One Martini backbone bead per residue (centre of mass of N, CA, C, O) as a GRO file, in nm:
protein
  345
    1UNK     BB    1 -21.938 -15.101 -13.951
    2UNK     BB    2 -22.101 -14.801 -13.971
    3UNK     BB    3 -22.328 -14.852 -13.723
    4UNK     BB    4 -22.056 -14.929 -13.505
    5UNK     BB    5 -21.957 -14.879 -13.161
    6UNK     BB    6 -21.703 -14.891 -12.976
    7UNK     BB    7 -21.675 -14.932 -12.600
    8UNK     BB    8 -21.390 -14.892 -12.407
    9UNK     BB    9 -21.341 -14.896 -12.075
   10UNK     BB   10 -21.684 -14.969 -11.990
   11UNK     BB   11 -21.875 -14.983 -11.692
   12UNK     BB   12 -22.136 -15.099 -11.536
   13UNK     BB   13 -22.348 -14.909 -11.283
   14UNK     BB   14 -22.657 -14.871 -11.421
   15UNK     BB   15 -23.019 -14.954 -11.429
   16UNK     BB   16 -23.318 -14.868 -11.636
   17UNK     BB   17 -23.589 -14.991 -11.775
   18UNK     BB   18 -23.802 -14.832 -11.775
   19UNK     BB   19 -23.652 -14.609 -11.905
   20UNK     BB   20 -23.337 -14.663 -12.056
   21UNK     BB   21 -23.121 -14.666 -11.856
   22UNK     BB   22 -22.778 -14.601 -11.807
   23UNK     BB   23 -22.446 -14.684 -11.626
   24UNK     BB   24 -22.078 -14.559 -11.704
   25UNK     BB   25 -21.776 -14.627 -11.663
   26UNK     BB   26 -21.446 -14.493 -11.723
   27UNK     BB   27 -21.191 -14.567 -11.714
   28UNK     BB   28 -20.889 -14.488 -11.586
   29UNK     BB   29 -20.618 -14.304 -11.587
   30UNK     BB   30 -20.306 -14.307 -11.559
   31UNK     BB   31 -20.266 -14.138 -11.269
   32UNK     BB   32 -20.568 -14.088 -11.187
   33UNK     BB   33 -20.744 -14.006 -10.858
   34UNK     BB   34 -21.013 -13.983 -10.947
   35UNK     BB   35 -21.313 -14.034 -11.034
   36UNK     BB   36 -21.467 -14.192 -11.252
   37UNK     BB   37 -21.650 -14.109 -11.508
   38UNK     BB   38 -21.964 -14.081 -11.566
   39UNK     BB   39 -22.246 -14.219 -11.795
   40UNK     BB   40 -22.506 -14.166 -11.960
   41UNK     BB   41 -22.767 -14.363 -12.136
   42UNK     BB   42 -23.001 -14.430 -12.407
   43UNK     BB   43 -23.221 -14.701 -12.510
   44UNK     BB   44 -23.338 -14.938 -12.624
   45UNK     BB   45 -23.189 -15.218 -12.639
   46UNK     BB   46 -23.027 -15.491 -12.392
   47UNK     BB   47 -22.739 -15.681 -12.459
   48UNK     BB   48 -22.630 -15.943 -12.265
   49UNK     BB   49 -22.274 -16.036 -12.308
   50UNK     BB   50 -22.163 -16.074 -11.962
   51UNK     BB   51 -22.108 -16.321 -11.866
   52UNK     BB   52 -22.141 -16.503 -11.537
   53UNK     BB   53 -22.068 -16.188 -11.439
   54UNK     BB   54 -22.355 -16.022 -11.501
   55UNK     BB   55 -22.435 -15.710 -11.464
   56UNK     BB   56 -22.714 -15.715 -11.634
   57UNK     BB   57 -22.839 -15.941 -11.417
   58UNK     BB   58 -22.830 -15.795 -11.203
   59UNK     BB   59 -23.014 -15.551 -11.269
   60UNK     BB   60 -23.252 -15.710 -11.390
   61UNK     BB   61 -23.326 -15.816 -11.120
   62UNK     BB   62 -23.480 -15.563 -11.021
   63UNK     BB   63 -23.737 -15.608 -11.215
   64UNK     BB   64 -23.736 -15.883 -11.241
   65UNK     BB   65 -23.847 -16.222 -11.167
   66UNK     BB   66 -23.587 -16.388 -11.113
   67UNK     BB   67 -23.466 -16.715 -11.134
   68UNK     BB   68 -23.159 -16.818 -10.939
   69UNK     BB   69 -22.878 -17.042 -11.006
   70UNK     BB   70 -22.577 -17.124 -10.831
   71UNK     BB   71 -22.289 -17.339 -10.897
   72UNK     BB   72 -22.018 -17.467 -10.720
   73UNK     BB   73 -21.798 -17.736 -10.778
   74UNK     BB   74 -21.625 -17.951 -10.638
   75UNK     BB   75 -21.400 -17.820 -10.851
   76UNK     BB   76 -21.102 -17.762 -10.981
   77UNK     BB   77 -20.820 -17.603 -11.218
   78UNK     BB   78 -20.551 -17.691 -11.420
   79UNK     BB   79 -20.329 -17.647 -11.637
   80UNK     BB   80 -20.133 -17.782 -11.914
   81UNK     BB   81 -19.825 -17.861 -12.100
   82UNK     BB   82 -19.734 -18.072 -12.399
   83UNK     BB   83 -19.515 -18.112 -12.551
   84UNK     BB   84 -19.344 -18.180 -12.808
   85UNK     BB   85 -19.126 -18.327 -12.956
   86UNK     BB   86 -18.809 -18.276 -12.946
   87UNK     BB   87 -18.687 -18.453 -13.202
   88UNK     BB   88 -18.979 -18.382 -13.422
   89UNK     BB   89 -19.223 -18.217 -13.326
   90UNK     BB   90 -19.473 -18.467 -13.246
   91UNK     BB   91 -19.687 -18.590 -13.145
   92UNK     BB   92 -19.723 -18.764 -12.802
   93UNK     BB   93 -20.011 -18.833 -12.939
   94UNK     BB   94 -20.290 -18.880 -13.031
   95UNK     BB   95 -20.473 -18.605 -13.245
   96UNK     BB   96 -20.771 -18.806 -13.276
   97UNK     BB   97 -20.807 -18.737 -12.947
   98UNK     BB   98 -20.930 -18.759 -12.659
   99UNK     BB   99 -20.748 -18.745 -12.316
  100UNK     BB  100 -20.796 -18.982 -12.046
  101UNK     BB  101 -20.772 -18.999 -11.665
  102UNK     BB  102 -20.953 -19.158 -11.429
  103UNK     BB  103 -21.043 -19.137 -11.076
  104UNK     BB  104 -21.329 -19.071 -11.026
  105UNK     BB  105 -21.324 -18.755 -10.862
  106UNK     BB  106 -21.125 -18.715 -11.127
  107UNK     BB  107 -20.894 -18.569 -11.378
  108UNK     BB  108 -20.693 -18.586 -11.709
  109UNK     BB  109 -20.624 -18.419 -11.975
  110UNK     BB  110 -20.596 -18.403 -12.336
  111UNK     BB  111 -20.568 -18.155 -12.633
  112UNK     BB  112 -20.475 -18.059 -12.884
  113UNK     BB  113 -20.276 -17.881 -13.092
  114UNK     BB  114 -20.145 -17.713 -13.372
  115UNK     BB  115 -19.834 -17.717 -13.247
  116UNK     BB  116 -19.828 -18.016 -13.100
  117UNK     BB  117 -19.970 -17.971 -12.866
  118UNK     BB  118 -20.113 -17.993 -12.522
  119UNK     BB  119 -20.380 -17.922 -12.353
  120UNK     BB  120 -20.443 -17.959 -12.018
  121UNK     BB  121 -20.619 -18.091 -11.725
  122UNK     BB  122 -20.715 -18.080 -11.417
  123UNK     BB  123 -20.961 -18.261 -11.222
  124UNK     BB  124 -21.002 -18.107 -10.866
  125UNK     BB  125 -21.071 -18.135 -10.564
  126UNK     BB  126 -21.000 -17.912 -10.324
  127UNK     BB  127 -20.861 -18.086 -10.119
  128UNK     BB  128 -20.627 -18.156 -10.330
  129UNK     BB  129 -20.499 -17.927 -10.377
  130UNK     BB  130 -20.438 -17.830 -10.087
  131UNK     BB  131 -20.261 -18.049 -10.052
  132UNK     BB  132 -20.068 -18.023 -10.239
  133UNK     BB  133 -19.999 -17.716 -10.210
  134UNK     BB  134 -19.871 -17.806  -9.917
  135UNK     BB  135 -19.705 -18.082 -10.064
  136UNK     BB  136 -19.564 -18.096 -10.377
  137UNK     BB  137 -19.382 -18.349 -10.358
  138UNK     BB  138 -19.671 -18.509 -10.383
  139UNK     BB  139 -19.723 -18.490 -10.730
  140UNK     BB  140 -19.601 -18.679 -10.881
  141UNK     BB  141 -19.717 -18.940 -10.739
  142UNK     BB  142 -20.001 -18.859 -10.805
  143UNK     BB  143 -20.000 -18.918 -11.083
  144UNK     BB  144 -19.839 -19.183 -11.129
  145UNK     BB  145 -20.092 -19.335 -10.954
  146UNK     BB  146 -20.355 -19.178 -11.137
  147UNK     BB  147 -20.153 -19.099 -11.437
  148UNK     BB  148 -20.019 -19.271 -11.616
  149UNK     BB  149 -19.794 -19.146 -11.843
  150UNK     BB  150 -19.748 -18.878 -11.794
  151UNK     BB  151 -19.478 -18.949 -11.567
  152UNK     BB  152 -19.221 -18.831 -11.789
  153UNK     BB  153 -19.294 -18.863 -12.072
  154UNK     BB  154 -19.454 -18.580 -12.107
  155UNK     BB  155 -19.401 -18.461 -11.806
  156UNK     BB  156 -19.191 -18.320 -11.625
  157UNK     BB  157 -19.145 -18.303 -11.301
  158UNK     BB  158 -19.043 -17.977 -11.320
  159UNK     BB  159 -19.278 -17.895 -11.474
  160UNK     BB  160 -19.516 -17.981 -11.334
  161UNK     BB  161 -19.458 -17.807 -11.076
  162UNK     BB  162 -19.430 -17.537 -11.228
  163UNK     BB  163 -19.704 -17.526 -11.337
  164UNK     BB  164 -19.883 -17.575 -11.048
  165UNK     BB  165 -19.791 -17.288 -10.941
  166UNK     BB  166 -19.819 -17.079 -11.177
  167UNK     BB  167 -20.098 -17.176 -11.216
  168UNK     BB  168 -20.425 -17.162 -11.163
  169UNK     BB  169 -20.683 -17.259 -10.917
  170UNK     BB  170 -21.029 -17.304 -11.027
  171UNK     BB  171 -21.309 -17.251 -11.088
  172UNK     BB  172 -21.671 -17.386 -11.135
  173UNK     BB  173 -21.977 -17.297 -11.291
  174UNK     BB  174 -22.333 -17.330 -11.220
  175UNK     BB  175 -22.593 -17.134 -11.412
  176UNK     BB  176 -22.969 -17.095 -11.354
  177UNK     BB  177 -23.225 -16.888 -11.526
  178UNK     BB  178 -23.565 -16.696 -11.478
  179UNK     BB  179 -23.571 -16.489 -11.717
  180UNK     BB  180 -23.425 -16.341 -12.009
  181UNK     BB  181 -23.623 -16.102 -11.983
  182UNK     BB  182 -23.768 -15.752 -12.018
  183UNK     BB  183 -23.935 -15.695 -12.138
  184UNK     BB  184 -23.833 -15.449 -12.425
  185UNK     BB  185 -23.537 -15.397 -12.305
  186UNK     BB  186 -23.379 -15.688 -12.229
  187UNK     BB  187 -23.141 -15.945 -12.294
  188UNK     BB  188 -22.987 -16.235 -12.216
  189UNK     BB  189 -22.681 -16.427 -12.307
  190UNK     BB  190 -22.509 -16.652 -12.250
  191UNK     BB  191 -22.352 -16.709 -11.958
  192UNK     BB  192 -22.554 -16.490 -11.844
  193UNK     BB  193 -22.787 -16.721 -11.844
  194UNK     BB  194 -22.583 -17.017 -11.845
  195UNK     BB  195 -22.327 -17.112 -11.706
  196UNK     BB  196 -22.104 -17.383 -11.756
  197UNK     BB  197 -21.948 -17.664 -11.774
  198UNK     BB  198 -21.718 -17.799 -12.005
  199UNK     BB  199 -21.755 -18.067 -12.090
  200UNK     BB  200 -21.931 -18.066 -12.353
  201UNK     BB  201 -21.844 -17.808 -12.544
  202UNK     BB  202 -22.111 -17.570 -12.496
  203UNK     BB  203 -22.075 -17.291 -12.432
  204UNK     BB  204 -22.026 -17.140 -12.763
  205UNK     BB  205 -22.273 -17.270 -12.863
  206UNK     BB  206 -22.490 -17.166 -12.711
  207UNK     BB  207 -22.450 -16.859 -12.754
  208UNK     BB  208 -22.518 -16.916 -13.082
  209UNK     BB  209 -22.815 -17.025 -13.018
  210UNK     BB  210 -22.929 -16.760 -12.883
  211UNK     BB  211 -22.893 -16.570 -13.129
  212UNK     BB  212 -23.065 -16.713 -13.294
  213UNK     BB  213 -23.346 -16.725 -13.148
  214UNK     BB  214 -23.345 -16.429 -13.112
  215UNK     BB  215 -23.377 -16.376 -13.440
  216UNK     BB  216 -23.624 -16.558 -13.479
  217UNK     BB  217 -23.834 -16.395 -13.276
  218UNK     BB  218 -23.776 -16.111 -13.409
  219UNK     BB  219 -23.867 -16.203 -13.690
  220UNK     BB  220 -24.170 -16.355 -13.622
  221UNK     BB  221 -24.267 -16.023 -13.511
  222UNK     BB  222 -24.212 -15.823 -13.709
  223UNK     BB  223 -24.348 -15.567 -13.806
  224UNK     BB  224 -24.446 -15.357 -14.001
  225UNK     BB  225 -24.318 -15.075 -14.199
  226UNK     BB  226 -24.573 -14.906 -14.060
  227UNK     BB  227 -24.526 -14.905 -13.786
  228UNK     BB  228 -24.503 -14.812 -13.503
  229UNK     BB  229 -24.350 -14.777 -13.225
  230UNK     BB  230 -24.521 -14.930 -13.018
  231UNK     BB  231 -24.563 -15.197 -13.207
  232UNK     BB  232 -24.252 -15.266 -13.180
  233UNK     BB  233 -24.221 -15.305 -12.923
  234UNK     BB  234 -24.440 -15.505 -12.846
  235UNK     BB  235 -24.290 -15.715 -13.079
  236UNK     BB  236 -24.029 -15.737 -12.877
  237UNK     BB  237 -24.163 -15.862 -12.638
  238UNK     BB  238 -24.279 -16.128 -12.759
  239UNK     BB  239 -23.993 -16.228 -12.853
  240UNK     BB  240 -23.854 -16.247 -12.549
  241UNK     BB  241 -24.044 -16.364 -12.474
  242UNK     BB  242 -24.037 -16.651 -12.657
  243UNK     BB  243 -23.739 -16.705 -12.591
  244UNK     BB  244 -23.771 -16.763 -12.280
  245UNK     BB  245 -23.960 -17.016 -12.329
  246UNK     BB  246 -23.757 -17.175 -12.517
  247UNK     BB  247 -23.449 -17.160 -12.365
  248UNK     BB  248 -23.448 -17.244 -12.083
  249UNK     BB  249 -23.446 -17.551 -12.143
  250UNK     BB  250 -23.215 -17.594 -12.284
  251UNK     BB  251 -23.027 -17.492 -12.114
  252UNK     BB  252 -23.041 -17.648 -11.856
  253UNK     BB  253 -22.982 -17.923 -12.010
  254UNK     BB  254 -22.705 -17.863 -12.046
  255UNK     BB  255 -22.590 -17.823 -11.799
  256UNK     BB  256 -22.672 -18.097 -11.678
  257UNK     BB  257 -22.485 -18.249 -11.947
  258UNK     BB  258 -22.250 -18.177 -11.784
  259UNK     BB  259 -22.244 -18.278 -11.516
  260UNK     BB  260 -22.288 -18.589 -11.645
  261UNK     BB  261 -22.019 -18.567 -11.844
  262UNK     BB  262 -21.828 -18.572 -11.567
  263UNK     BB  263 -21.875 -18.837 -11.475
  264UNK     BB  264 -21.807 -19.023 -11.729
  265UNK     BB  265 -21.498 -18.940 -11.712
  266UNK     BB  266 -21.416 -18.962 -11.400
  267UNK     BB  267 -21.581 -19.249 -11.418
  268UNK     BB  268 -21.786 -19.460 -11.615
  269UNK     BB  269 -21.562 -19.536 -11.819
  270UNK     BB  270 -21.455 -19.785 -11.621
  271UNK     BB  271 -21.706 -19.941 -11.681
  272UNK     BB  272 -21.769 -20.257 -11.811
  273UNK     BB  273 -22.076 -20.167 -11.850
  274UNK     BB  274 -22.035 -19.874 -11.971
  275UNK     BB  275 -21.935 -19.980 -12.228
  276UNK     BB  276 -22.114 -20.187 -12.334
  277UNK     BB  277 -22.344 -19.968 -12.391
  278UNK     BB  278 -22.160 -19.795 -12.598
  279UNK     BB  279 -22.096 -19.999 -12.778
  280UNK     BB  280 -22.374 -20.074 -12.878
  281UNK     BB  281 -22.492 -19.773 -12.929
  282UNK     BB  282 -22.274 -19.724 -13.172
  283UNK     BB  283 -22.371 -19.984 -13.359
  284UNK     BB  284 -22.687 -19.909 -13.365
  285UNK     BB  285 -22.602 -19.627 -13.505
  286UNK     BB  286 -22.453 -19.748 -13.778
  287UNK     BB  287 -22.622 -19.994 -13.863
  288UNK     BB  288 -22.922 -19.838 -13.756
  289UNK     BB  289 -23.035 -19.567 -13.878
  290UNK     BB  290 -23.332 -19.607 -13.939
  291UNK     BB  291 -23.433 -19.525 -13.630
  292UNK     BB  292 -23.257 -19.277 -13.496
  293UNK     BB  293 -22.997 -19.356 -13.353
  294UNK     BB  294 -22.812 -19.165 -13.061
  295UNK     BB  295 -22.634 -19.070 -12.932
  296UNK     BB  296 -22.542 -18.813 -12.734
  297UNK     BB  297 -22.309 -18.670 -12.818
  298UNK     BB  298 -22.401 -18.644 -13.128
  299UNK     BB  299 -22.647 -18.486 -13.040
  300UNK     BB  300 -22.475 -18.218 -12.931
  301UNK     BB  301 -22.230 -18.200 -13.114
  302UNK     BB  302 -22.373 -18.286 -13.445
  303UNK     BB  303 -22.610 -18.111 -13.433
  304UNK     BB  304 -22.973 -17.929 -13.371
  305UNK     BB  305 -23.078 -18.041 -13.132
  306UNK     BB  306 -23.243 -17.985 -12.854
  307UNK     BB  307 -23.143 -18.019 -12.529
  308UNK     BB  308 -23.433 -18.153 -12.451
  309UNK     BB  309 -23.451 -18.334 -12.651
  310UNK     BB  310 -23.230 -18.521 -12.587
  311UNK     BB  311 -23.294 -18.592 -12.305
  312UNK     BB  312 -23.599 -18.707 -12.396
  313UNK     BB  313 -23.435 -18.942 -12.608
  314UNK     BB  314 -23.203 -19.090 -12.413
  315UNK     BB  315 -23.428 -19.183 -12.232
  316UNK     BB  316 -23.553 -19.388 -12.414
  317UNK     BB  317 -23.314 -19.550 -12.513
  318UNK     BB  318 -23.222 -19.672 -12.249
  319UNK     BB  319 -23.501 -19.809 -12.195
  320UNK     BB  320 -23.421 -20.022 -12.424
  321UNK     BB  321 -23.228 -20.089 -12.385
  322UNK     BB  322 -23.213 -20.236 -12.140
  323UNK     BB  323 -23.475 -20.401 -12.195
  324UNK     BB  324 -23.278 -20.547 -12.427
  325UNK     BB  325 -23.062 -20.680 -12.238
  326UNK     BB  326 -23.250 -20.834 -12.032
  327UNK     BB  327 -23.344 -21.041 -12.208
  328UNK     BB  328 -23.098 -21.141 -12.321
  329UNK     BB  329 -23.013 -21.217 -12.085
  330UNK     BB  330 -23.214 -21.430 -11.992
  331UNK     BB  331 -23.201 -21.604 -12.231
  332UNK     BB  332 -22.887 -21.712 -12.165
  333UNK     BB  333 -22.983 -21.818 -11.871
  334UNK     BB  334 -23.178 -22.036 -11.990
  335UNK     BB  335 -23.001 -22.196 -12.189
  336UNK     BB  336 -22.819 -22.271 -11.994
  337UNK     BB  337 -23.004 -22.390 -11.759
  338UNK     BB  338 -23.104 -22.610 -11.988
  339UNK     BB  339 -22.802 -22.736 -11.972
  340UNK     BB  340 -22.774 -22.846 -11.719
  341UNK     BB  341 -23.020 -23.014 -11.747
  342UNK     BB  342 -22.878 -23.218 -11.914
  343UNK     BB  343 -22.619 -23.271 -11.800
  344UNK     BB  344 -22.765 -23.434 -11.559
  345UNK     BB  345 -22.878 -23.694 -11.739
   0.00000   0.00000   0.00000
């Protein structure tokens, strides 16, 4: 990338959007007791994708009238790893599948990983995590009864132990913005503008969804390669609204699908109801293909439907299904009742 700069080891610490200067400190050097030397420089356009704590939005508030939500849920997490089988190297669970422990409140999954172990996740209220680590002796005992089968078969009580010290107890955060750019001078992208928490696996999907729309927006703005810089400008501007117009709400939407899905996760799938209606829904996935019904996840994972889509379409979706289910079951009820009072003469 011969047009391509990189520069390490420069943070941000101030811009002026109206002017387009910027302001970067650059890292000092081991042992240099003086302050880091500031840098300015001007630039055209500044794409922020600087993650959840992003300056470039800290900045951009300052100019823009920017809407701005940010929630930690009360959820810790904390890693673990499950290694191979230590006698064939094997994975010691099915790898084509994600593995939930379901609590209620809480929950620990395990994902595959290409070396044949799991990466493992607690995702547990703040306030287990400290009972836990005021009292260690009662973690194995923790897991035994709300997690069975992970401790002894996958994890050793000494290395669960181990893990549970050694690795950080991380918080997660879910920020949702908006506008996502200020006229034409900056646009924030990924986490930026939209920092979500994990449980639906859209987080670096969205971050790459809003690279295309906003390539799109910006292509379909394009002046003319006569245009002066003026209306260069000008057709910038259009399509960063056009951009954070288009873009919001889908943001928005998967934020919302993520913290629902972690509902379903550590609590909806124990239920039989749950369960059945997602049977259901499965089914007529796969057999009425024809109908264009797809579960959520299908739409999200497997798909290109806008997240604003998907929320609009499932809940359409649902409302059929209960309708459906409603009907069948009164059928059912009445053909009993027509039954025993048959049995009754």
């Amino acid at each position: 990338m011969p047009h391509v700069k990189f520069f390490f080891n420069h943070k941000l610490t101030g811009a002026d959007f109206n002017k387009n200067l910027a302001w970067f400190e650059k890292k000092k050097d081991a042992g240099q007791e003086s302050r880091a030397a500031e840098i300015e420089i001007s630039f055209d356009f500044m794409i922020g994708a600087d993650g959840a704590h992003s300056a470039v939005r800290y900045h951009l508030m300052k100019f823009a009238r920017v809407n701005y939500q940010q929630e930690y849920i009360d959820t810790l997490w904390c890693e673990f790893q499950i290694p191979p089988d230590e006698n064939t190297g094997a994975f010691r669970l099915s790898p084509n599948h994600l593995h939930i422990w379901p609590g209620g409140d809480f929950m620990f999954i395990a994902i595959p990983s290409m070396d044949h172990s799991f990466t493992s996740t607690l995702f547990l209220p703040a306030a287990h995590f400290t009972a836990l680590s005021t009292n260690p002796a009662s973690l194995v005992a923790f897991f035994q009864e709300y997690f069975p089968g992970v401790v002894p078969d996958l994890i050793s009580p000494i290395s669960l132990q181990r893990q549970f010290a050694a690795n950080p107890h991380l918080p997660l955060i879910s920020i949702k913005c908006t506008p996502h750019h200020y006229r034409a001078a900056a646009v924030i992208v990924g986490d930026a503008a939209h920092a979500m928490v994990p449980f639906y696996g859209q987080g670096m999907n969205a971050g790459l969804e809003d690279v295309r729309v906003l390539f799109e927006c910006l292509d379909r703005a394009a002046p003319s390669s006569s245009a002066d810089d003026g209306a260069a400008v000008q057709a910038r501007e259009a399509a960063l609204a056009a951009y954070t117009t288009q873009r919001t709400p889908d943001a928005h939407a998967i934020n919302d699908l993520a913290l629902h899905n972690y509902a379903e996760m550590r609590a909806g799938v124990r239920s039989p109801l749950y369960r059945a209606r997602k049977w259901v829904e499965e089914r007529v996935d796969v057999w009425l293909p024809a109908l264009g019904w797809h579960t959520r996840y299908a739409r999200v994972s497997f798909g290109n439907q806008r997240y604003s889509d998907v929320e609009r379409d499932v809940e359409v979706q649902s409302l059929m299904l209960v309708g459906a289910m409603s009907v069948l079951g009164g059928g059912v009820v009445a053909a009993l009742a027509g039954l025993l009072l048959r049995l009754r003469r």
